[in-house]
PDB file of C-alpha atoms in Angstrom:
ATOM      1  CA  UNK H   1       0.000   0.000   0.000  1.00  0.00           C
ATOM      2  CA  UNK H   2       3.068   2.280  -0.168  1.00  0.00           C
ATOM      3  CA  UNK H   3       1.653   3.429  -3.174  1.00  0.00           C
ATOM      4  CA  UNK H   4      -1.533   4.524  -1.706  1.00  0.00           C
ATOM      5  CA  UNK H   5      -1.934   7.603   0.725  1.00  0.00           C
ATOM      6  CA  UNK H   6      -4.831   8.616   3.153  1.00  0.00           C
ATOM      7  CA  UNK H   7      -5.797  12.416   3.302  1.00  0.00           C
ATOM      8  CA  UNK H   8      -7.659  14.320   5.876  1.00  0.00           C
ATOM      9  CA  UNK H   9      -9.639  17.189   4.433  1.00  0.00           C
ATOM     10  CA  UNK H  10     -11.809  18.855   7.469  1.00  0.00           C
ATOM     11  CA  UNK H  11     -12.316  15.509   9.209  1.00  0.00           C
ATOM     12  CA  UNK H  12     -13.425  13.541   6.468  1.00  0.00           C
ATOM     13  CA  UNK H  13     -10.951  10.233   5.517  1.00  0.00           C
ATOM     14  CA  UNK H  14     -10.183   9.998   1.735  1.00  0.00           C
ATOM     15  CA  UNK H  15      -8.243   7.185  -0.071  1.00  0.00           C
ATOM     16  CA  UNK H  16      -5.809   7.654  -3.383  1.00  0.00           C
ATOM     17  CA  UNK H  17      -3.019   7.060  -4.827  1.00  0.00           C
ATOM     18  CA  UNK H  18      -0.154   8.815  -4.971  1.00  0.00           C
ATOM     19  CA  UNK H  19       0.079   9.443  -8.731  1.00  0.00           C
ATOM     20  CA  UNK H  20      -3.190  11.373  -8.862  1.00  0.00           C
ATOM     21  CA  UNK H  21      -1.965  13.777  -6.115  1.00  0.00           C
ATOM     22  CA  UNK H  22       0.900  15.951  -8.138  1.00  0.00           C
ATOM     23  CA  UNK H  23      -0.854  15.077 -11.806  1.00  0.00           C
ATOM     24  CA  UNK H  24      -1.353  18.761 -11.904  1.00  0.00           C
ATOM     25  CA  UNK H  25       2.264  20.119 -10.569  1.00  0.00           C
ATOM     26  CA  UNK H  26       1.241  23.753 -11.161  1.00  0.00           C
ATOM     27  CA  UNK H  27      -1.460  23.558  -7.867  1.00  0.00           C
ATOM     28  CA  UNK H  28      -1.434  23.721  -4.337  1.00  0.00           C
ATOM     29  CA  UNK H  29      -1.799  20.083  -3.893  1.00  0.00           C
ATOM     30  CA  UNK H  30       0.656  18.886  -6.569  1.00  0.00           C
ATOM     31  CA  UNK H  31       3.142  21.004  -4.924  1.00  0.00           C
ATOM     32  CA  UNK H  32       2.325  19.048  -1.310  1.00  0.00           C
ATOM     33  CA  UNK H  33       2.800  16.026  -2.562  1.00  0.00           C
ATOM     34  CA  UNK H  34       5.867  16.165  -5.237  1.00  0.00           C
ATOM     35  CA  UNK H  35       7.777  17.921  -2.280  1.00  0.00           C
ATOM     36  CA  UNK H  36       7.878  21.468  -2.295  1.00  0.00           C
ATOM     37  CA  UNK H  37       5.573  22.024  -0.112  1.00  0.00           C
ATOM     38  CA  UNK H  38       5.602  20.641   3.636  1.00  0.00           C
ATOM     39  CA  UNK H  39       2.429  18.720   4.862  1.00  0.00           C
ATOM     40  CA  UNK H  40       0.904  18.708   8.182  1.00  0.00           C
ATOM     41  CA  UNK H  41      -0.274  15.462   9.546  1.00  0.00           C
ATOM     42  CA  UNK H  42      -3.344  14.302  11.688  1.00  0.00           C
ATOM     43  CA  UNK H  43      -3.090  12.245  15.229  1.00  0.00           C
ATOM     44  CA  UNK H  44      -3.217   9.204  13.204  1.00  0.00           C
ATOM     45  CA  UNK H  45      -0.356  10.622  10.787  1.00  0.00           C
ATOM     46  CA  UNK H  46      -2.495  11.293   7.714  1.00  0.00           C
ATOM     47  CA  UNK H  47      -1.799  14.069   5.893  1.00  0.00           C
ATOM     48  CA  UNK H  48      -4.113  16.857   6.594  1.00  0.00           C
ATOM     49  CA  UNK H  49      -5.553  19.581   5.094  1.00  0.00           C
ATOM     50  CA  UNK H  50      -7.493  21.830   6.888  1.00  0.00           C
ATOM     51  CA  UNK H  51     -10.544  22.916   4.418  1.00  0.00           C
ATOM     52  CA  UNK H  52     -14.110  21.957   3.594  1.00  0.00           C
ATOM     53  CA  UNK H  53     -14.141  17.856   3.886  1.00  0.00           C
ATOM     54  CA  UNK H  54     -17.259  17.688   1.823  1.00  0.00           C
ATOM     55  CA  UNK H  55     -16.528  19.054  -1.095  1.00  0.00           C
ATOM     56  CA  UNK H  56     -13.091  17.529  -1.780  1.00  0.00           C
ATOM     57  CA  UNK H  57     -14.120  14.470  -3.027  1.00  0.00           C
ATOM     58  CA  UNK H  58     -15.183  16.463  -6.179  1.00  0.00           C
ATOM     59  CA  UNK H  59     -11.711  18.104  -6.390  1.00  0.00           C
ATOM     60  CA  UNK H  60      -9.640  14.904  -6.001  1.00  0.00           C
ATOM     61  CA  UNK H  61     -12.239  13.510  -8.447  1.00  0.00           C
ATOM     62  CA  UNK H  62     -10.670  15.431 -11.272  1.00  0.00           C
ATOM     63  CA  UNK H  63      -7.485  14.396  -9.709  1.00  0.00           C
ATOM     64  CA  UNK H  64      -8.016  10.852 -10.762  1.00  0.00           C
ATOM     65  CA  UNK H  65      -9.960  11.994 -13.902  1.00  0.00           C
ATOM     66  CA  UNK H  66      -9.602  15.438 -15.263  1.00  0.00           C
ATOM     67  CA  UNK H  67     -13.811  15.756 -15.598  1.00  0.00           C
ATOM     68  CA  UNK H  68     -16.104  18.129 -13.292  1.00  0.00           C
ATOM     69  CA  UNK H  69     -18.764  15.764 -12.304  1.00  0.00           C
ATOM     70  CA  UNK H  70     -22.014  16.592 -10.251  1.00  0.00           C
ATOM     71  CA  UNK H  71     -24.681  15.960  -8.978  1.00  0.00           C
ATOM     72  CA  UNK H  72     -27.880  17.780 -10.685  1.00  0.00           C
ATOM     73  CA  UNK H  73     -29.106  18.998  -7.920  1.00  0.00           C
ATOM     74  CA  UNK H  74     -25.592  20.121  -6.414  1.00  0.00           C
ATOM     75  CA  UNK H  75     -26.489  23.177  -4.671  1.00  0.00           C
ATOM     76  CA  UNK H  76     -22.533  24.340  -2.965  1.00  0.00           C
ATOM     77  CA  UNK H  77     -21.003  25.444  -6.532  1.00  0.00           C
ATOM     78  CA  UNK H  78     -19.600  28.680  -4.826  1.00  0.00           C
ATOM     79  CA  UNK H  79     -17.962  26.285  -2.126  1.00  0.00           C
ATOM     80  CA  UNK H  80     -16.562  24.429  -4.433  1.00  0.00           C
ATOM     81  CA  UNK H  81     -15.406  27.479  -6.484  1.00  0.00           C
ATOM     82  CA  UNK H  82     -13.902  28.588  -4.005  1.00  0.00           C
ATOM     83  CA  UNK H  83     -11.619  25.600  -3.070  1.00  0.00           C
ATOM     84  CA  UNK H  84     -10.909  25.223  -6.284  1.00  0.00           C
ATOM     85  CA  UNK H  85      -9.235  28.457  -6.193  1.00  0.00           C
ATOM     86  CA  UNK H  86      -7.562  27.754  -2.617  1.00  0.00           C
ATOM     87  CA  UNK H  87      -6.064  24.239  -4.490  1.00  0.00           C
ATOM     88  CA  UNK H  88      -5.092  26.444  -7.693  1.00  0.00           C
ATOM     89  CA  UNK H  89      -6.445  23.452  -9.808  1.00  0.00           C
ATOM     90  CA  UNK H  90      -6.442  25.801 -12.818  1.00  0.00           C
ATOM     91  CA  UNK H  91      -7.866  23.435 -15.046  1.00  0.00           C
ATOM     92  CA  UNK H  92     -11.081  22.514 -13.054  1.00  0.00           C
ATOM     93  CA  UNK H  93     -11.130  26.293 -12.130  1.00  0.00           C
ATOM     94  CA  UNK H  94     -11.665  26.958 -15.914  1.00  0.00           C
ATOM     95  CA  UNK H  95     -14.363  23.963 -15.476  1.00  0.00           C
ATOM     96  CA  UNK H  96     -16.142  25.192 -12.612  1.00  0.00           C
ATOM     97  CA  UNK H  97     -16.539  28.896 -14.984  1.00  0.00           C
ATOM     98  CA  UNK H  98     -17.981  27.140 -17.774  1.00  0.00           C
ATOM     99  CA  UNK H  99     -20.717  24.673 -15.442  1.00  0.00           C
ATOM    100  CA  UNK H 100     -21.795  27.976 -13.717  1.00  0.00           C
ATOM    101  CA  UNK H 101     -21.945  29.781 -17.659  1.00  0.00           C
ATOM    102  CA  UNK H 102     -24.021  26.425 -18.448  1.00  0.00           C
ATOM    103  CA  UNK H 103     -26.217  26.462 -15.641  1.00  0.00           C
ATOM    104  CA  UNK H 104     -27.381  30.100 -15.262  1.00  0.00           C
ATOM    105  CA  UNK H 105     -28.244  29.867 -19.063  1.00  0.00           C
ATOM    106  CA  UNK H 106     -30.893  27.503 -17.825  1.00  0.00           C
ATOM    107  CA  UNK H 107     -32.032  29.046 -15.510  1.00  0.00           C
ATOM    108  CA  UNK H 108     -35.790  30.860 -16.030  1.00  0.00           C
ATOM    109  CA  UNK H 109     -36.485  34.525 -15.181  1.00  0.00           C
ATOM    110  CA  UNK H 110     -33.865  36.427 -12.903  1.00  0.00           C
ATOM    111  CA  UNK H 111     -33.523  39.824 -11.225  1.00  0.00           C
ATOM    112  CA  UNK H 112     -30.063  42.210 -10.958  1.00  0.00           C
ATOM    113  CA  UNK H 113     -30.108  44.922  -8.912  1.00  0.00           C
ATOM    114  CA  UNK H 114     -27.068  46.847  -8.351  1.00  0.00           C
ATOM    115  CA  UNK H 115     -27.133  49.998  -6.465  1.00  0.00           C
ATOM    116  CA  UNK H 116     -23.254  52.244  -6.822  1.00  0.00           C
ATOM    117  CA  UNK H 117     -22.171  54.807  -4.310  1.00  0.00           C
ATOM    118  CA  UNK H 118     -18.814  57.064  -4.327  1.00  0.00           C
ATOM    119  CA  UNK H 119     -17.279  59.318  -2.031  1.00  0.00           C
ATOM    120  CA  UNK H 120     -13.355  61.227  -1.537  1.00  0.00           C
ATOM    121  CA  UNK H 121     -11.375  60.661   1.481  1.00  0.00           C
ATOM    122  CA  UNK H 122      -8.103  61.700   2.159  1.00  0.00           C
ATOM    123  CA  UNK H 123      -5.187  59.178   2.471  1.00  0.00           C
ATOM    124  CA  UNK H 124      -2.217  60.040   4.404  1.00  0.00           C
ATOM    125  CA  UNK H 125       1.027  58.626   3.772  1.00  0.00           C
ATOM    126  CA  UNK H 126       4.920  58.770   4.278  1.00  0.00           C
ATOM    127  CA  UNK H 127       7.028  58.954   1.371  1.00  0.00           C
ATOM    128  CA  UNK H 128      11.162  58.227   2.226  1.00  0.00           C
ATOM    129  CA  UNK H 129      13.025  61.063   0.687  1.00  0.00           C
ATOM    130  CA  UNK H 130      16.281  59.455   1.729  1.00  0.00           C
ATOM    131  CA  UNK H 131      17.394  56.819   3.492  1.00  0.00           C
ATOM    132  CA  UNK H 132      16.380  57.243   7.526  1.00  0.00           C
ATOM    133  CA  UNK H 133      14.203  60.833   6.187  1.00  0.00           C
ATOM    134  CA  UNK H 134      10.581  60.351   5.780  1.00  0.00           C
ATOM    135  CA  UNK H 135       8.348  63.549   4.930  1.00  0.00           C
ATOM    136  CA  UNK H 136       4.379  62.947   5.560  1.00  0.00           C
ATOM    137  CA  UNK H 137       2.030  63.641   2.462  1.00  0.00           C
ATOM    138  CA  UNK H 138      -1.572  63.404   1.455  1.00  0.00           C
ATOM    139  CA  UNK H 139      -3.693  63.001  -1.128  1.00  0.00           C
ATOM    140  CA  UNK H 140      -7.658  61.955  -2.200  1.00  0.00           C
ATOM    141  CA  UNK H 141      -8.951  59.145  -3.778  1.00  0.00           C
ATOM    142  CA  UNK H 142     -12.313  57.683  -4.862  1.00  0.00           C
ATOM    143  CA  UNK H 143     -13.832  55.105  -2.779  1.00  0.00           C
ATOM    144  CA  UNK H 144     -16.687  52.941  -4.619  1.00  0.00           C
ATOM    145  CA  UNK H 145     -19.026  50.747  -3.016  1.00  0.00           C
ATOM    146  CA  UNK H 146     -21.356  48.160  -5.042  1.00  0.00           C
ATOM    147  CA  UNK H 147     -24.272  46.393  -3.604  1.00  0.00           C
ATOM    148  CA  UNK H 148     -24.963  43.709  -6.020  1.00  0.00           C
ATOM    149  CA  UNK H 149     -28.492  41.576  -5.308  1.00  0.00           C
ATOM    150  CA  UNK H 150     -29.190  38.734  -7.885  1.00  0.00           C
ATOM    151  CA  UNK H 151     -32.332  36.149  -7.400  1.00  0.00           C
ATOM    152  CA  UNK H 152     -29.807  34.337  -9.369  1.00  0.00           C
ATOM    153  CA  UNK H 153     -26.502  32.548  -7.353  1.00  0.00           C
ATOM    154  CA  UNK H 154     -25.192  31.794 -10.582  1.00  0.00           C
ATOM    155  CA  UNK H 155     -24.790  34.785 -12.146  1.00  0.00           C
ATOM    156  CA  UNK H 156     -23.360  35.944  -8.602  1.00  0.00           C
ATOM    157  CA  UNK H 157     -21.079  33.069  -8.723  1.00  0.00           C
ATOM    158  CA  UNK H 158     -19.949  33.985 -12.646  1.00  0.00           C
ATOM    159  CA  UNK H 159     -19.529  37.799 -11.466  1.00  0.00           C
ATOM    160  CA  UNK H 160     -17.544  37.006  -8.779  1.00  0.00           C
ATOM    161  CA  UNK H 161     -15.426  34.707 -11.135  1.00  0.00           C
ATOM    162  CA  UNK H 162     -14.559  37.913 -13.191  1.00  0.00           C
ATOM    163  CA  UNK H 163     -13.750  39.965 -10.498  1.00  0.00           C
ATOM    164  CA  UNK H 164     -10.453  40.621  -8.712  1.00  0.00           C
ATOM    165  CA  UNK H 165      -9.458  42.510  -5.567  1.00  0.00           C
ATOM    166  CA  UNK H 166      -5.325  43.272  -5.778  1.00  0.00           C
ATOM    167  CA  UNK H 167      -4.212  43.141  -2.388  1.00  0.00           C
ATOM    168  CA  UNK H 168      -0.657  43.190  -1.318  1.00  0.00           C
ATOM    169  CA  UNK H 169      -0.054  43.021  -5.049  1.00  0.00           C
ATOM    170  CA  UNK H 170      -1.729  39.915  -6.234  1.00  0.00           C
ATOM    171  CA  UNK H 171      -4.978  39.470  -7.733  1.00  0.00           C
ATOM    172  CA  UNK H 172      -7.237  37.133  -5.586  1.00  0.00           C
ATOM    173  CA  UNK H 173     -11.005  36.649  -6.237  1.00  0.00           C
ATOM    174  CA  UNK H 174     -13.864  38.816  -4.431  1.00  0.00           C
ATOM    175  CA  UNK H 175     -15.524  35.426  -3.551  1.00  0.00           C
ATOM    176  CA  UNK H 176     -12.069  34.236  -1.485  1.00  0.00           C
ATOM    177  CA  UNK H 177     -12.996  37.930   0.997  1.00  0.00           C
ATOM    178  CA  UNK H 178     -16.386  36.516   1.004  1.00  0.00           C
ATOM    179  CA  UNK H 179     -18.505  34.487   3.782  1.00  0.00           C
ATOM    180  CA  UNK H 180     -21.721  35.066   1.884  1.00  0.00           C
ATOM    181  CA  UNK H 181     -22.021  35.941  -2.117  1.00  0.00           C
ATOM    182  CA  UNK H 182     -25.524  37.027  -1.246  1.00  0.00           C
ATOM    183  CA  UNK H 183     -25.826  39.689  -1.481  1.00  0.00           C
ATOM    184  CA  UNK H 184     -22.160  40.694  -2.830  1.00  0.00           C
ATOM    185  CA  UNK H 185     -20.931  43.841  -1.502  1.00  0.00           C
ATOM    186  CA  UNK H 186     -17.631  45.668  -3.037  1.00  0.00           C
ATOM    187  CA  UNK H 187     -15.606  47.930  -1.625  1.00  0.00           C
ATOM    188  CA  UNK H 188     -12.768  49.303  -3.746  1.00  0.00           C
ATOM    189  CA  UNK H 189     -10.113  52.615  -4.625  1.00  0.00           C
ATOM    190  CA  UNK H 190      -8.782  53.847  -7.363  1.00  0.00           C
ATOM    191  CA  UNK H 191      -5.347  54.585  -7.882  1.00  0.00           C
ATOM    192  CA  UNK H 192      -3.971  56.826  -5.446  1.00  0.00           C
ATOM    193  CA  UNK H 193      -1.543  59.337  -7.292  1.00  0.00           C
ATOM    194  CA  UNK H 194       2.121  59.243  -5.713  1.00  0.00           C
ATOM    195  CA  UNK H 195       0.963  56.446  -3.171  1.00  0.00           C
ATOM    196  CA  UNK H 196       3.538  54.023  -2.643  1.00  0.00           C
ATOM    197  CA  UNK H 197       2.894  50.185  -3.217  1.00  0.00           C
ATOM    198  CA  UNK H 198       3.264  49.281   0.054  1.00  0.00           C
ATOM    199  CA  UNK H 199       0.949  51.652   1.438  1.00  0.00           C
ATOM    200  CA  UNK H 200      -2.326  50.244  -0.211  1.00  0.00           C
ATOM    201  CA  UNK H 201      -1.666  47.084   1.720  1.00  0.00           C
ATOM    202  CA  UNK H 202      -0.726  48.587   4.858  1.00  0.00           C
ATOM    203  CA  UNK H 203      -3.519  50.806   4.698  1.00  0.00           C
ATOM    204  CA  UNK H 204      -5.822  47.841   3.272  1.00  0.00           C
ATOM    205  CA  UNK H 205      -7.359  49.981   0.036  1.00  0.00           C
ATOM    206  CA  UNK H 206      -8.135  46.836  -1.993  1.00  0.00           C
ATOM    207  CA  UNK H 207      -8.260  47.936  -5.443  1.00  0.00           C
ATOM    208  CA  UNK H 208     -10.634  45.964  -8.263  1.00  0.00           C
ATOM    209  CA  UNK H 209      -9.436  44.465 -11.657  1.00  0.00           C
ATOM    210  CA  UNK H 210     -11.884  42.642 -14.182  1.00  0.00           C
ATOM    211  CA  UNK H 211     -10.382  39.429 -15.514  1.00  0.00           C
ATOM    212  CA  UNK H 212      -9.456  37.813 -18.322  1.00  0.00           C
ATOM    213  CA  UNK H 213      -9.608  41.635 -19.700  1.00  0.00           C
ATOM    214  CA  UNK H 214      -6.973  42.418 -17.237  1.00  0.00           C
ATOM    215  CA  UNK H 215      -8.705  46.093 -16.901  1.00  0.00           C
ATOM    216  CA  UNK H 216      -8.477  48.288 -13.763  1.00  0.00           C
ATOM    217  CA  UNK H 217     -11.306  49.593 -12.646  1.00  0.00           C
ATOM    218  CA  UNK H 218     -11.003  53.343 -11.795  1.00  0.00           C
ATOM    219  CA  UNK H 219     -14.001  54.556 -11.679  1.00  0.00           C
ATOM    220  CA  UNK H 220     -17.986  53.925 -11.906  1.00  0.00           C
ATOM    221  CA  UNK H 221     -18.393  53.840 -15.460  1.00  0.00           C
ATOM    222  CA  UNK H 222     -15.655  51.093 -15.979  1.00  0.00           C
ATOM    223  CA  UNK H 223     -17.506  49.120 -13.763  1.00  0.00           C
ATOM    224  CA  UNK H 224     -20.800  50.040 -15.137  1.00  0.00           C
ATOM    225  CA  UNK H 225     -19.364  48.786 -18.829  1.00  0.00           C
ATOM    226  CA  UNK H 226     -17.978  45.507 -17.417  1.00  0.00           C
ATOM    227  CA  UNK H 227     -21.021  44.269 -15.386  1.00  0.00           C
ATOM    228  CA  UNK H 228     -23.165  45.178 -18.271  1.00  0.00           C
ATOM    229  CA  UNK H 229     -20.856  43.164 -20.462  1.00  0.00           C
ATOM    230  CA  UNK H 230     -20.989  40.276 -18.249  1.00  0.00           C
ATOM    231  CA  UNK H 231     -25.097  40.489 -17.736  1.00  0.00           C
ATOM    232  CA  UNK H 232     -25.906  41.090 -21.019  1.00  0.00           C
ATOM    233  CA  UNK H 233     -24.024  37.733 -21.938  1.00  0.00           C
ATOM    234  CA  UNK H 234     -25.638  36.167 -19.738  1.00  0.00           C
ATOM    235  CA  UNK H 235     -28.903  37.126 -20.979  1.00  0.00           C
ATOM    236  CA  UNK H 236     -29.909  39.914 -19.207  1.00  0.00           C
ATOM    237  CA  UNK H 237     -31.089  43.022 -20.994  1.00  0.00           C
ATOM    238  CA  UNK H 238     -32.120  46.470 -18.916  1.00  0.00           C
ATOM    239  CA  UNK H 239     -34.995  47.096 -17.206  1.00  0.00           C
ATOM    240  CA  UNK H 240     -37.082  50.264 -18.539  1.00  0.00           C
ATOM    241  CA  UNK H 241     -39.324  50.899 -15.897  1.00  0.00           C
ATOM    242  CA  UNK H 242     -36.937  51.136 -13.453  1.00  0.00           C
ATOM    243  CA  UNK H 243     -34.940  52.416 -11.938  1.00  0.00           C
ATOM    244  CA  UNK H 244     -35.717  56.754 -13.144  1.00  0.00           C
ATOM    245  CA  UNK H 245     -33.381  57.670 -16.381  1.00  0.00           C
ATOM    246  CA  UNK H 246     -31.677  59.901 -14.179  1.00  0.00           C
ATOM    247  CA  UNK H 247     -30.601  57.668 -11.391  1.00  0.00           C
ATOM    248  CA  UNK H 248     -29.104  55.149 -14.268  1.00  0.00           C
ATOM    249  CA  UNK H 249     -27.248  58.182 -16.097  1.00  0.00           C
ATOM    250  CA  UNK H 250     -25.570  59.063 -12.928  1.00  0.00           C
ATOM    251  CA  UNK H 251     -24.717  55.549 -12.329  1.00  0.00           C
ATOM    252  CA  UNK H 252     -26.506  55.268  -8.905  1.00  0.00           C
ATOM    253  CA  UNK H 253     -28.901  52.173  -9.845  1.00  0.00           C
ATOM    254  CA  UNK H 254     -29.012  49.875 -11.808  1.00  0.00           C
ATOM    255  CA  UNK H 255     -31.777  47.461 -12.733  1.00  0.00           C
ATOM    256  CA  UNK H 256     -31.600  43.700 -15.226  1.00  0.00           C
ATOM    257  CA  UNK H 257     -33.931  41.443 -15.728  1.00  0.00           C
ATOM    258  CA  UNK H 258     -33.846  38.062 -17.524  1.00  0.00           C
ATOM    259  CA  UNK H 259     -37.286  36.162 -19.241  1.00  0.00           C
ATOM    260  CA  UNK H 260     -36.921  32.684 -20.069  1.00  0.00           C
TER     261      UNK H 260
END
């Protein structure tokens, strides 16, 4: 059985082989298990892993065989998402993105409603002139915050698979700074002229990037452009009746609606 390894995943006991472990050498797990990675080990000495025991069997699943299979009434794709990202499987990542795509195309009528607000603050920061001479400077930025409310998870889930916070300079998903997608609340910056790197994370001013685009987004109407991109793809089409004209110029609400 030397061949053969037990895993612990959040209690629950799983049996494999070795081989399936690193077949992807680029994740999280195939870097455990091919030895760059240390792994911690349970009372009984099995290796552990200290995430969602429920869902795992679906992840080492496409270990063995690189196919996403569920049930049809599966009801934790979010979960799953987001282990997926935690064990960087990249392929069933990519997977997971076109299920949810599948799935929210069958889904019947649906509901967006996203409601924008922005205000200036002023950031204060230390720039080093010299080495052991700091001089203390100042400056505003935007702060956006999105309240995003969907009678549909899966679109949530496929908007949250587009976008990125960059925090301590790498991108990460919103849904990994989530407990709850529902409803999905963003809080972002823009670019902060003459503010160092290092301040944004010691300051924590997440900034937001739309992905595979690669696009920053700076300000209301970026955002406005790529959530309509993303809803209107998905089926959606704008809701005349509400909210007023004026509120949806100004980017303040915004209103979808799907009919199937």
């Amino acid at each position: 059985m030397s061949d053969h390894i037990t895993l612990n995943a959040g209690g629950k006991l799983y049996t494999t082989s070795l081989a399936a472990l690193p077949s992807f050498p680029d994740s999280m797990l195939g870097a455990m298990f091919s030895g760059k990675m240390p792994t911690k080990r349970d009372s009984q000495g099995n290796c552990f892993i200290d995430r969602d025991g429920k869902v795992f069997r679906y992840i080492l699943n496409f270990l063995r065989t690189p196919h996403l299979d569920l049930p049809e009434d599966f009801q934790e794709m979010g979960l799953l998402r987001r282990e997926a990202d935690f064990y960087q499987v990249q392929p069933l990542i990519e997977a997971l993105q076109e299920k949810e795509v599948e799935l929210s195309k069958a889904e019947k009528n649906a509901m967006l409603n996203i409601t924008l607000n922005q205000r200036a603050q002023t950031v204060h920061f230390t720039v080093g002139e010299a080495p052991q001479i700091y001089s203390l400077s100042s400056s505003s930025m935007e702060v956006f915050n999105a309240n995003i409310f969907s009678t549909s998870c899966l679109f949530l889930n496929l908007l949250g698979s587009k976008l990125f916070y960059c925090s301590s300079g790498n991108l990460s998903s919103i849904t990994s700074h989530l407990q709850d997608p529902t409803p999905l609340t963003l809080d972002w910056v823009a670019n902060v002229e003459g503010l160092p790197e290092e301040e944004y994370t010691k300051q924590n001013l997440k900034r937001l990037w739309v992905v595979p685009a690669n696009n920053q987004i700076n300000s209301f109407q970026v955002f406005v452009e790529e959530v309509l991109k993303i809803a209107l793809s998905d089926g959606f089409c704008i809701d005349s009746s509400h909210p007023h004209a004026v509120d949806f110029m100004n980017n303040k609400i915004i209103r979808l609606i799907r009919y199937r």
